[in-house]
Tab-separated table of C-alpha atoms in Angstrom:
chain	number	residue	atom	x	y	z
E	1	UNK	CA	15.363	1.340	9.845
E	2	UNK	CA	12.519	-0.691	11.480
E	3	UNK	CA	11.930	-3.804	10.441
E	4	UNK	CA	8.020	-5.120	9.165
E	5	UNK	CA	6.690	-8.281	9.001
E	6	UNK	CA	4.287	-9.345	6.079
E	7	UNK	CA	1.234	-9.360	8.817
E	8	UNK	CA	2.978	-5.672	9.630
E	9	UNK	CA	2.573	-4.302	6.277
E	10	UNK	CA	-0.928	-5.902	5.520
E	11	UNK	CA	-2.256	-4.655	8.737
E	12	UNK	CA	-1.053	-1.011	8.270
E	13	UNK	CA	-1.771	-0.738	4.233
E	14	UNK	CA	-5.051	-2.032	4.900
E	15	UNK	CA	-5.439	0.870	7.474
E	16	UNK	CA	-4.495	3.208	5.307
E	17	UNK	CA	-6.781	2.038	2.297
E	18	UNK	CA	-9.815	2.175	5.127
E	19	UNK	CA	-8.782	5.604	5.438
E	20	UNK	CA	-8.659	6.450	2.087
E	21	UNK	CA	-11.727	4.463	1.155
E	22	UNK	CA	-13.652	6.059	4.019
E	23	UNK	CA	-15.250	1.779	3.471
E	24	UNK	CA	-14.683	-1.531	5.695
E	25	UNK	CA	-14.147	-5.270	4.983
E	26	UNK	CA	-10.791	-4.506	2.796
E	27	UNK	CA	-8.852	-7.274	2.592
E	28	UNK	CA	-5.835	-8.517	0.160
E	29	UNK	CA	-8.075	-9.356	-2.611
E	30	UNK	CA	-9.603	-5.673	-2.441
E	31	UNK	CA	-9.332	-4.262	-6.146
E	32	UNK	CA	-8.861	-0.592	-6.194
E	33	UNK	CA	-11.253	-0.974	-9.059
E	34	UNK	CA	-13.755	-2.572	-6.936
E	35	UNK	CA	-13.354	0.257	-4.126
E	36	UNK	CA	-13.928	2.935	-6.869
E	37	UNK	CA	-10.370	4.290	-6.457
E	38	UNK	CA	-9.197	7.131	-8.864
E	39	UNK	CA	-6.103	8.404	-9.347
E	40	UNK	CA	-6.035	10.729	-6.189
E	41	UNK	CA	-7.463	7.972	-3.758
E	42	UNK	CA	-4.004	6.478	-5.383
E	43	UNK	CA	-1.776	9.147	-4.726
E	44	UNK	CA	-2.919	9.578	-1.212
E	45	UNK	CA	-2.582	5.784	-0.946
E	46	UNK	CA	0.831	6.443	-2.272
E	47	UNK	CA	1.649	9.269	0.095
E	48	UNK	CA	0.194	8.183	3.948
E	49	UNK	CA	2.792	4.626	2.691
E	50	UNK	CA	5.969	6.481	2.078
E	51	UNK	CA	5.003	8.195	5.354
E	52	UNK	CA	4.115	5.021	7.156
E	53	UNK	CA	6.982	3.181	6.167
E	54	UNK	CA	9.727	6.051	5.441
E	55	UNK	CA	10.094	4.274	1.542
E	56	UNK	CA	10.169	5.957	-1.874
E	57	UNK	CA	8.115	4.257	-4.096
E	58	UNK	CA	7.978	4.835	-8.237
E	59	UNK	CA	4.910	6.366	-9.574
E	60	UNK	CA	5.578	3.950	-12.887
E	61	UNK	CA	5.377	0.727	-10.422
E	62	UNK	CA	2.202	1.820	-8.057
E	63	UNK	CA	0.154	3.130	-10.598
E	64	UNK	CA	0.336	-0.076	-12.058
E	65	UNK	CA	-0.941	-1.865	-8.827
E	66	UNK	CA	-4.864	-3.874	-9.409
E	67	UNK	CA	-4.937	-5.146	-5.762
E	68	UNK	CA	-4.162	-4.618	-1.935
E	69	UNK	CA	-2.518	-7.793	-2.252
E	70	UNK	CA	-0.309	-5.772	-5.115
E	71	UNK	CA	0.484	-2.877	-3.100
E	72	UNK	CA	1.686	-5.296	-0.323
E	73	UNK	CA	3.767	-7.432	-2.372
E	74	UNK	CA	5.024	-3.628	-3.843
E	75	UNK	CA	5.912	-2.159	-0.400
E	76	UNK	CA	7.599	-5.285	0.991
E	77	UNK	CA	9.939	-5.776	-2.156
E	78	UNK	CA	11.349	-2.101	-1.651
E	79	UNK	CA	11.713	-2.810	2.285
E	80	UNK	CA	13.399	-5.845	1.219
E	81	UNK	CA	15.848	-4.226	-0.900
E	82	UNK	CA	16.978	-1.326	1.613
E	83	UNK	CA	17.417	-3.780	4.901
């Protein structure tokens, strides 16, 4: 299981989220809202970060996210429970 740093898992959510967004200048504070996300810009979201960082995460818990900042703190707690 490889190991990410915070910096780690901002720099490659923020990546994907670019991707998604098809925009620039995202940063932590980024509200999907703000980027015009719906729900499939979500579930690709979702799906290129269970890919990226070989994690399951519940629909319940990411559908709930607001900010980039969110999905961070979301994707670190679960690699922080399966070191």
């Amino acid at each position: 299981m490889e190991r990410y740093t915070r910096n780690e898992i901002t720099k490659q959510f923020i990546e994907i989220v670019t991707r998604v967004s098809g925009g620039d200048d995202i940063t932590l504070n980024s509200s999907f809202n703000d980027l015009t996300f719906d729900e499939l810009d979500m579930v690709e979201c979702l799906i290129y970060s269970e890919k990226v960082f070989s994690i399951d995460i519940p629909d319940d818990k990411w559908f709930d996210l607001k900010t980039v900042r969110d999905a961070v703190d979301c994707i670190e707690d679960i690699l922080e429970k399966i070191k």
